[in-house]
Amino acid sequence: MSQYDYDLFVIGGGSGGVRAARVAASLGKKVAIAEEYRFGGTCVIRGCVPKKLFVYASQFHEHFEDAAGYGWTVGKSSFDWPSLIAAKDKEIDRLEGLYRKGLDGAGVEILETRAELTGPHGIRLVKSGRQVTAERIIVAVGGAPNPHAALPGYEHCISSNEAFHLETLPRSILIAGGGYIAVEFANIFHGLGVETTLIYRGAEILSRFDQDMRRGLHEAMVAKGIRILCHDHVQKVSKSAAGNLDVETINNGRLVVEQVMLALGRDPNTTGLGLEAAGVETNERGAIVVDQYSRTNVPSIFALGDVTDRVQLTPVAIHEAMCFIETEFKNNPTSPDHELIATAVFSQPEIGTVGLSEEAAAKKFEEIEVYRAQFRPMKATLSGRAEKMIMKLIVNAADRKVVGAHILGHDAGEMAQLLGITLKAGCTKDDFDRTMAVHPTAAEELVTMYNPSYRVRNGERV
């Protein structure tokens, strides 16, 4: 009989923690999972899933406009924010129910409480004060928006968490940040009729993406009517007598808006978790330090997902969970593969990307070939919309391997998923060239760009 209450105890009911708990239980292990808020984690409850629903909602006004070019007469339309919130909440409830059902069906003990570490094998259930033990413990508590508490007036601002639950849609909003969360919400609010301003201290939005994608999206957003203020940041936020927010900026003076959203990064959610008591090492950002098998410096404690600050993506957390199962319960040591992860920004237009940007590839390889196409998508020809698509392949000239693929335009995320398989398989540009095109599609450009647009040799364009 085991000396512990559980074979595995999981702290955190997000995608990674739930997957690890469910699969471990299906293997006959005695498993418990503790979650203090809702099961599903950031992604399902207040992240990528509700955000994507908001993206869809925000696109309809353009769909109505585009319909006229195709012979449709669309009557007067209006948007009701409370109806969207209610529909979104109903779907999130359904998804959370599926998470709970999966755990229950596998035999996992579900504990609706905050859980904190008391030692290498000890956990305290905060709601009841009960102490339990486990042979192995997984910490999968994710991350939380950085409140930017050093900003005077930060308490008047919202984060992405609150954006999903606003009682009323603001007439105007200032979004601080230049990452994917800030960019996506700027497009969402604008699409729903909100006067939207994005402010970012950097030279260009989406700092880690390919420069063509960044510039192309910036231009498209400005053309839609979104105001973007780069090389600037918020200095102070205060509430006016009229109930609006007065925002002092470094370079653009005073701005008056109804709502301010801070999208200035996310922090590992480790405060007060008892990591010190258990002897678990963290880095300067509070992230849990792990080895290649997601094990902390304490052999019995593991960490998955955003709390480790490796790659903050839901599928990555799930992948790390499956590697944990293989390593710990199937005697098959497996480390997560964090290379060539396809990703998408659900901006409008979308960005889909996998592999190296042109800038990163130029630093890594002696010579690269860049294949680039910019064109008006077929759908826009009758609608009259001026939006352009950009497709770009980065090729290492030495072995012709495609090391980066980047798309700006409709369904870019869908295409990036398939390109992720292609690049993961190590396909060369010759493989692309001998692949027959599907016509008429936007994606056919990926296999019909036969000649490089230009080369970059030793960092210099030639």
Short mmCIF file of C-alpha atoms in Angstrom, two decimals:
data_model
loop_
_atom_site.label_atom_id
_atom_site.label_comp_id
_atom_site.label_asym_id
_atom_site.label_seq_id
_atom_site.Cartn_x
_atom_site.Cartn_y
_atom_site.Cartn_z
CA MET A 1 0.00 0.00 0.00
CA SER A 2 1.33 3.45 -0.93
CA GLN A 3 2.56 5.69 1.85
CA TYR A 4 0.91 8.62 0.07
CA ASP A 5 -2.73 9.64 -0.32
CA TYR A 6 -2.34 9.93 -4.08
CA ASP A 7 -0.02 8.68 -6.79
CA LEU A 8 -0.40 12.06 -8.53
CA PHE A 9 -1.78 15.39 -7.35
CA VAL A 10 -2.29 18.15 -9.91
CA ILE A 11 -2.54 21.79 -8.87
CA GLY A 12 -4.33 23.70 -11.62
CA GLY A 13 -7.25 22.72 -13.84
CA GLY A 14 -6.07 24.10 -17.16
CA SER A 15 -5.48 22.14 -20.33
CA GLY A 16 -2.09 20.75 -19.29
CA GLY A 17 -3.10 19.78 -15.77
CA VAL A 18 -6.38 18.23 -16.84
CA ARG A 19 -4.71 16.15 -19.56
CA ALA A 20 -2.06 14.83 -17.16
CA ALA A 21 -4.63 14.00 -14.48
CA ARG A 22 -7.09 12.32 -16.83
CA VAL A 23 -4.53 10.15 -18.61
CA ALA A 24 -2.74 9.17 -15.40
CA ALA A 25 -6.05 8.10 -13.87
CA SER A 26 -6.91 6.08 -16.97
CA LEU A 27 -3.67 4.16 -16.36
CA GLY A 28 -4.92 3.12 -12.94
CA LYS A 29 -3.20 5.77 -10.86
CA LYS A 30 -4.93 7.40 -7.89
CA VAL A 31 -5.19 11.03 -8.95
CA ALA A 32 -6.64 14.26 -7.59
CA ILE A 33 -6.79 17.68 -9.21
CA ALA A 34 -7.40 20.98 -7.43
CA GLU A 35 -8.65 24.16 -9.10
CA GLU A 36 -9.71 27.34 -7.28
CA TYR A 37 -11.61 29.00 -10.15
CA ARG A 38 -12.97 27.01 -13.12
CA PHE A 39 -11.78 23.95 -15.02
CA GLY A 40 -10.43 24.63 -18.48
CA GLY A 41 -7.76 27.17 -17.59
CA THR A 42 -7.02 30.49 -19.21
CA CYS A 43 -7.51 29.21 -22.74
CA VAL A 44 -11.01 27.85 -22.31
CA ILE A 45 -12.39 30.19 -19.64
CA ARG A 46 -10.87 33.61 -20.38
CA GLY A 47 -8.39 33.23 -23.18
CA CYS A 48 -8.19 31.84 -26.68
CA VAL A 49 -11.65 30.23 -26.89
CA PRO A 50 -13.81 33.21 -25.84
CA LYS A 51 -11.42 35.50 -27.67
CA LYS A 52 -11.93 33.60 -30.93
CA LEU A 53 -15.70 33.86 -30.43
CA PHE A 54 -15.26 37.62 -30.01
CA VAL A 55 -13.15 37.71 -33.19
CA TYR A 56 -15.96 36.06 -35.14
CA ALA A 57 -18.48 38.51 -33.71
CA SER A 58 -16.33 41.49 -34.65
CA GLN A 59 -16.00 40.40 -38.30
CA PHE A 60 -19.67 40.47 -39.22
CA HIS A 61 -19.86 44.17 -39.99
CA GLU A 62 -17.29 43.65 -42.76
CA HIS A 63 -19.14 40.57 -44.00
CA PHE A 64 -22.31 42.66 -44.30
CA GLU A 65 -20.41 45.32 -46.24
CA ASP A 66 -18.75 42.77 -48.54
CA ALA A 67 -22.07 41.10 -49.36
CA ALA A 68 -23.21 44.07 -51.46
CA GLY A 69 -20.46 43.43 -54.00
CA TYR A 70 -21.84 39.95 -54.51
CA GLY A 71 -25.39 41.07 -55.18
CA TRP A 72 -26.81 40.80 -51.68
CA THR A 73 -28.89 43.52 -50.12
CA VAL A 74 -28.35 43.51 -46.38
CA GLY A 75 -30.81 45.43 -44.25
CA LYS A 76 -30.08 47.55 -41.23
CA SER A 77 -27.96 45.70 -38.70
CA SER A 78 -27.24 46.32 -35.04
CA PHE A 79 -25.06 44.71 -32.41
CA ASP A 80 -26.04 43.76 -28.85
CA TRP A 81 -23.12 43.26 -26.46
CA PRO A 82 -25.11 41.50 -23.68
CA SER A 83 -26.33 38.92 -26.20
CA LEU A 84 -22.76 38.13 -27.21
CA ILE A 85 -21.67 37.82 -23.58
CA ALA A 86 -24.59 35.49 -22.78
CA ALA A 87 -23.88 33.27 -25.80
CA LYS A 88 -20.17 33.19 -24.97
CA ASP A 89 -20.86 32.28 -21.34
CA LYS A 90 -23.17 29.45 -22.39
CA GLU A 91 -20.47 27.97 -24.63
CA ILE A 92 -17.78 28.29 -21.94
CA ASP A 93 -20.10 26.54 -19.46
CA ARG A 94 -20.54 23.72 -21.96
CA LEU A 95 -16.80 23.33 -22.46
CA GLU A 96 -16.06 23.40 -18.74
CA GLY A 97 -18.65 20.68 -18.34
CA LEU A 98 -16.79 18.53 -20.84
CA TYR A 99 -13.53 19.00 -18.93
CA ARG A 100 -15.20 17.96 -15.69
CA LYS A 101 -16.92 15.01 -17.37
CA GLY A 102 -13.59 13.77 -18.77
CA LEU A 103 -11.94 13.95 -15.36
CA ASP A 104 -14.86 12.29 -13.60
CA GLY A 105 -15.08 9.56 -16.21
CA ALA A 106 -11.40 8.71 -15.75
CA GLY A 107 -11.81 8.49 -11.98
CA VAL A 108 -9.98 11.67 -11.02
CA GLU A 109 -10.96 13.18 -7.67
CA ILE A 110 -12.01 16.78 -8.38
CA LEU A 111 -11.26 19.30 -5.63
CA GLU A 112 -12.74 22.77 -6.00
CA THR A 113 -10.24 24.61 -3.86
CA ARG A 114 -6.97 26.44 -3.96
CA ALA A 115 -4.08 24.10 -3.20
CA GLU A 116 -0.68 25.11 -1.86
CA LEU A 117 2.53 23.15 -1.42
CA THR A 118 3.74 22.41 2.11
CA GLY A 119 6.71 20.25 1.18
CA PRO A 120 8.11 17.89 -1.49
CA HIS A 121 5.08 15.59 -1.13
CA GLY A 122 2.65 17.74 0.83
CA ILE A 123 -0.34 19.84 -0.25
CA ARG A 124 -2.74 21.96 1.81
CA LEU A 125 -6.29 22.33 0.55
CA VAL A 126 -7.04 25.93 1.46
CA LYS A 127 -10.85 25.76 1.57
CA SER A 128 -10.92 23.01 4.19
CA GLY A 129 -7.40 23.29 5.61
CA ARG A 130 -6.94 19.56 5.01
CA GLN A 131 -3.41 18.27 4.39
CA VAL A 132 -2.81 15.55 1.81
CA THR A 133 0.24 13.86 0.33
CA ALA A 134 1.20 12.63 -3.13
CA GLU A 135 4.06 10.64 -4.58
CA ARG A 136 4.23 13.08 -7.50
CA ILE A 137 2.89 16.61 -7.75
CA ILE A 138 2.30 18.64 -10.90
CA VAL A 139 2.06 22.42 -10.72
CA ALA A 140 0.09 23.66 -13.73
CA VAL A 141 -1.42 26.93 -12.53
CA GLY A 142 -0.66 28.92 -15.68
CA GLY A 143 -0.14 32.66 -15.80
CA ALA A 144 -2.01 35.88 -15.10
CA PRO A 145 -2.03 39.34 -16.72
CA ASN A 146 0.67 41.65 -15.37
CA PRO A 147 -1.33 44.38 -13.56
CA HIS A 148 1.47 46.90 -14.12
CA ALA A 149 1.04 48.04 -10.52
CA ALA A 150 3.81 50.66 -10.83
CA LEU A 151 1.55 52.68 -13.17
CA PRO A 152 -0.29 55.43 -11.30
CA GLY A 153 -3.98 54.73 -11.76
CA TYR A 154 -3.59 51.10 -12.82
CA GLU A 155 -6.60 50.26 -10.64
CA HIS A 156 -8.83 52.10 -13.13
CA CYS A 157 -7.73 49.79 -15.96
CA ILE A 158 -8.85 46.33 -17.06
CA SER A 159 -6.91 43.34 -18.32
CA SER A 160 -7.93 40.72 -20.86
CA ASN A 161 -9.66 38.86 -18.00
CA GLU A 162 -12.17 41.64 -17.38
CA ALA A 163 -12.62 42.33 -21.10
CA PHE A 164 -14.67 39.14 -21.36
CA HIS A 165 -17.13 40.28 -18.70
CA LEU A 166 -17.73 43.99 -19.27
CA GLU A 167 -21.32 44.91 -18.50
CA THR A 168 -21.43 47.42 -21.34
CA LEU A 169 -19.37 47.93 -24.46
CA PRO A 170 -17.28 51.09 -24.12
CA ARG A 171 -17.56 53.81 -26.74
CA SER A 172 -13.79 54.27 -26.74
CA ILE A 173 -10.83 52.27 -25.48
CA LEU A 174 -7.07 52.66 -25.20
CA ILE A 175 -5.15 49.37 -25.25
CA ALA A 176 -1.59 49.45 -23.92
CA GLY A 177 0.73 46.82 -25.38
CA GLY A 178 1.99 45.55 -28.70
CA GLY A 179 1.80 41.78 -28.31
CA TYR A 180 -0.76 39.41 -29.74
CA ILE A 181 -3.29 39.97 -26.93
CA ALA A 182 -3.24 43.74 -27.39
CA VAL A 183 -3.41 43.48 -31.17
CA GLU A 184 -6.25 40.95 -31.17
CA PHE A 185 -8.38 42.94 -28.75
CA ALA A 186 -7.74 46.15 -30.67
CA ASN A 187 -9.23 44.49 -33.75
CA ILE A 188 -12.08 42.98 -31.75
CA PHE A 189 -13.18 46.23 -30.12
CA HIS A 190 -12.81 48.17 -33.37
CA GLY A 191 -14.89 45.59 -35.21
CA LEU A 192 -17.64 45.96 -32.63
CA GLY A 193 -17.80 49.70 -33.21
CA VAL A 194 -15.53 50.96 -30.42
CA GLU A 195 -13.20 53.89 -31.12
CA THR A 196 -9.90 52.11 -30.56
CA THR A 197 -6.36 53.32 -29.89
CA LEU A 198 -3.36 51.03 -29.43
CA ILE A 199 -0.29 52.45 -27.66
CA TYR A 200 3.05 50.65 -27.64
CA ARG A 201 6.50 51.71 -26.50
CA GLY A 202 8.27 49.79 -29.29
CA ALA A 203 8.96 50.80 -32.87
CA GLU A 204 6.46 48.31 -34.30
CA ILE A 205 3.77 45.96 -33.00
CA LEU A 206 4.36 42.20 -32.56
CA SER A 207 8.08 42.44 -31.88
CA ARG A 208 8.87 38.73 -32.29
CA PHE A 209 7.22 38.29 -35.67
CA ASP A 210 8.57 38.68 -39.19
CA GLN A 211 8.92 42.33 -40.15
CA ASP A 212 6.70 42.03 -43.23
CA MET A 213 3.90 40.56 -41.12
CA ARG A 214 4.25 43.33 -38.54
CA ARG A 215 4.24 46.16 -41.05
CA GLY A 216 1.50 44.63 -43.17
CA LEU A 217 -0.81 44.21 -40.20
CA HIS A 218 -0.03 47.69 -38.88
CA GLU A 219 -0.98 49.23 -42.22
CA ALA A 220 -4.17 47.17 -42.44
CA MET A 221 -5.25 48.12 -38.93
CA VAL A 222 -4.66 51.82 -39.56
CA ALA A 223 -6.58 51.59 -42.84
CA LYS A 224 -9.54 50.15 -40.91
CA GLY A 225 -9.52 53.13 -38.56
CA ILE A 226 -7.53 51.87 -35.55
CA ARG A 227 -5.17 54.49 -34.16
CA ILE A 228 -1.71 53.08 -33.38
CA LEU A 229 0.77 55.09 -31.31
CA CYS A 230 4.24 53.53 -31.34
CA HIS A 231 7.28 54.86 -29.45
CA ASP A 232 4.91 55.87 -26.65
CA HIS A 233 3.48 54.57 -23.41
CA VAL A 234 1.01 55.44 -20.67
CA GLN A 235 2.38 57.53 -17.81
CA LYS A 236 -0.72 57.96 -15.65
CA VAL A 237 -4.43 57.09 -15.63
CA SER A 238 -7.00 59.04 -13.63
CA LYS A 239 -10.77 59.23 -13.49
CA SER A 240 -12.41 62.45 -14.65
CA ALA A 241 -15.47 64.10 -13.14
CA ALA A 242 -17.45 62.98 -16.19
CA GLY A 243 -16.58 59.35 -15.51
CA ASN A 244 -14.12 58.97 -18.38
CA LEU A 245 -10.45 58.11 -17.99
CA ASP A 246 -7.77 60.76 -18.50
CA VAL A 247 -4.62 59.14 -19.80
CA GLU A 248 -1.28 60.92 -19.76
CA THR A 249 1.17 59.61 -22.36
CA ILE A 250 4.83 60.38 -22.85
CA ASN A 251 4.66 61.60 -26.46
CA ASN A 252 1.00 62.11 -27.35
CA GLY A 253 -0.17 64.19 -24.44
CA ARG A 254 -3.56 63.65 -22.81
CA LEU A 255 -6.05 61.14 -24.16
CA VAL A 256 -9.63 60.81 -22.92
CA VAL A 257 -11.27 57.40 -23.26
CA GLU A 258 -14.03 55.40 -21.62
CA GLN A 259 -11.88 52.34 -20.94
CA VAL A 260 -8.17 51.48 -20.66
CA MET A 261 -6.97 47.91 -21.13
CA LEU A 262 -3.47 46.89 -20.09
CA ALA A 263 -2.03 44.07 -22.19
CA LEU A 264 1.54 44.33 -20.99
CA GLY A 265 2.47 40.69 -20.71
CA ARG A 266 1.60 37.79 -18.43
CA ASP A 267 3.37 36.53 -15.33
CA PRO A 268 3.63 32.97 -13.97
CA ASN A 269 0.88 32.50 -11.38
CA THR A 270 3.16 31.35 -8.57
CA THR A 271 2.61 33.92 -5.81
CA GLY A 272 1.59 32.30 -2.52
CA LEU A 273 1.78 28.79 -3.94
CA GLY A 274 4.13 27.48 -1.26
CA LEU A 275 7.05 26.92 -3.60
CA GLU A 276 9.50 28.16 -1.00
CA ALA A 277 8.20 25.70 1.58
CA ALA A 278 8.68 22.87 -0.89
CA GLY A 279 12.11 24.12 -1.95
CA VAL A 280 11.12 24.62 -5.60
CA GLU A 281 13.40 26.92 -7.57
CA THR A 282 11.95 29.86 -9.54
CA ASN A 283 13.59 32.40 -11.82
CA GLU A 284 13.59 36.20 -11.64
CA ARG A 285 10.10 36.34 -13.18
CA GLY A 286 8.63 33.86 -10.73
CA ALA A 287 8.51 31.05 -13.30
CA ILE A 288 9.21 27.53 -12.09
CA VAL A 289 12.54 26.24 -13.36
CA VAL A 290 12.31 22.76 -14.90
CA ASP A 291 14.58 20.34 -16.73
CA GLN A 292 13.97 18.73 -20.12
CA TYR A 293 11.39 16.38 -18.55
CA SER A 294 9.42 19.16 -16.79
CA ARG A 295 10.89 18.13 -13.42
CA THR A 296 11.77 20.86 -10.92
CA ASN A 297 14.83 20.77 -8.68
CA VAL A 298 12.64 18.79 -6.26
CA PRO A 299 12.43 15.29 -7.81
CA SER A 300 8.80 14.69 -6.80
CA ILE A 301 7.47 17.99 -8.16
CA PHE A 302 6.87 18.80 -11.84
CA ALA A 303 5.58 21.88 -13.65
CA LEU A 304 3.77 22.22 -16.98
CA GLY A 305 2.58 25.02 -19.22
CA ASP A 306 2.69 28.78 -18.75
CA VAL A 307 3.88 28.56 -15.14
CA THR A 308 7.28 27.47 -16.52
CA ASP A 309 7.38 30.41 -18.96
CA ARG A 310 8.81 28.21 -21.72
CA VAL A 311 6.23 28.55 -24.50
CA GLN A 312 2.90 30.11 -23.51
CA LEU A 313 0.55 28.16 -25.76
CA THR A 314 -2.20 25.72 -24.78
CA PRO A 315 -1.17 22.90 -27.17
CA VAL A 316 2.34 23.12 -25.72
CA ALA A 317 1.02 22.55 -22.19
CA ILE A 318 -0.94 19.53 -23.41
CA HIS A 319 2.14 18.18 -25.20
CA GLU A 320 4.22 18.63 -22.04
CA ALA A 321 1.57 16.74 -20.08
CA MET A 322 1.71 13.79 -22.46
CA CYS A 323 5.51 13.74 -22.26
CA PHE A 324 5.22 13.65 -18.46
CA ILE A 325 2.91 10.62 -18.70
CA GLU A 326 5.32 8.82 -21.05
CA THR A 327 8.30 9.57 -18.81
CA GLU A 328 6.83 8.91 -15.37
CA PHE A 329 4.18 6.25 -15.94
CA LYS A 330 5.19 4.43 -19.12
CA ASN A 331 8.94 4.10 -18.57
CA ASN A 332 9.57 5.95 -21.83
CA PRO A 333 11.60 9.11 -21.10
CA THR A 334 10.24 11.75 -23.46
CA SER A 335 11.12 15.44 -23.45
CA PRO A 336 8.81 18.06 -24.97
CA ASP A 337 9.73 19.24 -28.45
CA HIS A 338 9.53 23.04 -28.49
CA GLU A 339 11.04 23.49 -31.95
CA LEU A 340 9.09 24.76 -34.98
CA ILE A 341 5.82 25.52 -33.23
CA ALA A 342 3.22 26.95 -35.58
CA THR A 343 1.22 29.83 -34.16
CA ALA A 344 -1.38 32.39 -35.17
CA VAL A 345 -2.42 35.90 -34.26
CA PHE A 346 -6.17 36.25 -34.69
CA SER A 347 -5.91 39.84 -35.75
CA GLN A 348 -7.83 41.14 -38.75
CA PRO A 349 -6.23 40.16 -41.07
CA GLU A 350 -4.77 37.09 -39.36
CA ILE A 351 -1.13 36.16 -39.10
CA GLY A 352 -0.06 32.51 -39.33
CA THR A 353 3.58 31.66 -38.87
CA VAL A 354 6.00 28.81 -38.27
CA GLY A 355 9.77 28.77 -38.12
CA LEU A 356 12.27 31.59 -38.40
CA SER A 357 11.54 35.16 -39.41
CA GLU A 358 13.63 36.66 -42.20
CA GLU A 359 15.58 38.65 -39.62
CA ALA A 360 16.37 35.60 -37.46
CA ALA A 361 17.23 33.39 -40.45
CA ALA A 362 19.60 36.05 -41.84
CA LYS A 363 21.53 35.96 -38.57
CA LYS A 364 21.63 32.16 -38.42
CA PHE A 365 22.52 31.24 -42.01
CA GLU A 366 25.20 32.53 -44.35
CA GLU A 367 22.69 32.98 -47.18
CA ILE A 368 18.92 32.77 -47.37
CA GLU A 369 16.42 33.01 -50.19
CA VAL A 370 13.23 34.95 -49.57
CA TYR A 371 10.10 34.15 -51.58
CA ARG A 372 7.45 36.81 -51.12
CA ALA A 373 4.06 37.44 -52.71
CA GLN A 374 1.64 40.27 -51.97
CA PHE A 375 -1.73 40.24 -53.65
CA ARG A 376 -5.39 41.08 -53.34
CA PRO A 377 -7.35 37.96 -52.37
CA MET A 378 -10.02 36.81 -54.79
CA LYS A 379 -12.81 37.46 -52.31
CA ALA A 380 -11.92 41.17 -52.27
CA THR A 381 -12.21 41.64 -56.03
CA LEU A 382 -16.00 41.96 -56.00
CA SER A 383 -16.38 43.31 -52.48
CA GLY A 384 -14.04 46.18 -53.30
CA ARG A 385 -12.05 45.76 -50.10
CA ALA A 386 -8.45 46.94 -50.44
CA GLU A 387 -6.94 44.50 -47.96
CA LYS A 388 -3.87 42.60 -49.19
CA MET A 389 -2.45 39.18 -48.38
CA ILE A 390 1.26 38.58 -47.87
CA MET A 391 2.88 35.15 -48.14
CA LYS A 392 6.51 34.55 -47.44
CA LEU A 393 8.87 31.56 -47.42
CA ILE A 394 12.37 31.70 -45.95
CA VAL A 395 14.81 29.16 -47.40
CA ASN A 396 18.33 28.25 -46.31
CA ALA A 397 20.27 28.52 -49.58
CA ALA A 398 22.82 25.90 -48.55
CA ASP A 399 20.42 22.95 -48.37
CA ARG A 400 17.20 24.49 -49.79
CA LYS A 401 15.31 23.64 -46.59
CA VAL A 402 12.34 25.86 -45.84
CA VAL A 403 13.10 27.32 -42.41
CA GLY A 404 10.27 29.83 -42.10
CA ALA A 405 6.77 30.36 -43.49
CA HIS A 406 4.66 33.45 -42.79
CA ILE A 407 1.17 34.45 -43.94
CA LEU A 408 -0.88 37.59 -43.43
CA GLY A 409 -4.48 37.28 -44.53
CA HIS A 410 -7.73 35.35 -44.21
CA ASP A 411 -7.39 31.83 -42.78
CA ALA A 412 -3.68 32.33 -42.12
CA GLY A 413 -3.95 30.35 -38.90
CA GLU A 414 -5.45 27.37 -40.70
CA MET A 415 -2.67 27.41 -43.28
CA ALA A 416 0.00 27.75 -40.59
CA GLN A 417 -1.15 24.51 -38.98
CA LEU A 418 -0.54 22.59 -42.20
CA LEU A 419 2.74 24.39 -42.85
CA GLY A 420 3.81 23.33 -39.38
CA ILE A 421 3.69 19.70 -40.51
CA THR A 422 5.60 20.53 -43.67
CA LEU A 423 8.43 22.35 -41.93
CA LYS A 424 8.55 19.78 -39.12
CA ALA A 425 9.10 17.10 -41.78
CA GLY A 426 12.10 19.07 -43.07
CA CYS A 427 10.69 19.76 -46.53
CA THR A 428 12.78 21.71 -49.00
CA LYS A 429 11.77 24.40 -51.45
CA ASP A 430 12.02 21.75 -54.17
CA ASP A 431 9.28 19.80 -52.34
CA PHE A 432 7.10 22.91 -52.45
CA ASP A 433 7.87 23.45 -56.15
CA ARG A 434 6.83 19.97 -57.20
CA THR A 435 3.57 20.14 -55.24
CA MET A 436 0.56 20.83 -57.47
CA ALA A 437 -1.43 23.95 -56.69
CA VAL A 438 -5.08 23.94 -55.63
CA HIS A 439 -6.73 26.57 -57.82
CA PRO A 440 -8.23 29.04 -57.21
CA THR A 441 -7.02 29.46 -53.61
CA ALA A 442 -4.83 31.91 -51.80
CA ALA A 443 -2.72 29.03 -50.47
CA GLU A 444 -1.59 28.08 -53.98
CA GLU A 445 0.88 30.98 -53.81
CA LEU A 446 2.90 28.86 -51.39
CA VAL A 447 3.72 26.36 -54.15
CA THR A 448 3.90 28.73 -57.14
CA MET A 449 6.62 31.14 -55.98
CA TYR A 450 9.37 29.55 -58.07
CA ASN A 451 11.96 32.32 -58.08
CA PRO A 452 13.26 34.10 -54.98
CA SER A 453 12.17 37.69 -54.55
CA TYR A 454 15.62 38.44 -53.15
CA ARG A 455 18.50 36.90 -51.22
CA VAL A 456 20.18 37.87 -48.00
CA ARG A 457 23.89 37.04 -47.81
CA ASN A 458 25.89 37.64 -44.61
CA GLY A 459 23.08 39.83 -43.35
CA GLU A 460 22.99 42.03 -46.45
CA ARG A 461 20.17 41.97 -49.02
CA VAL A 462 21.43 41.18 -52.53
#
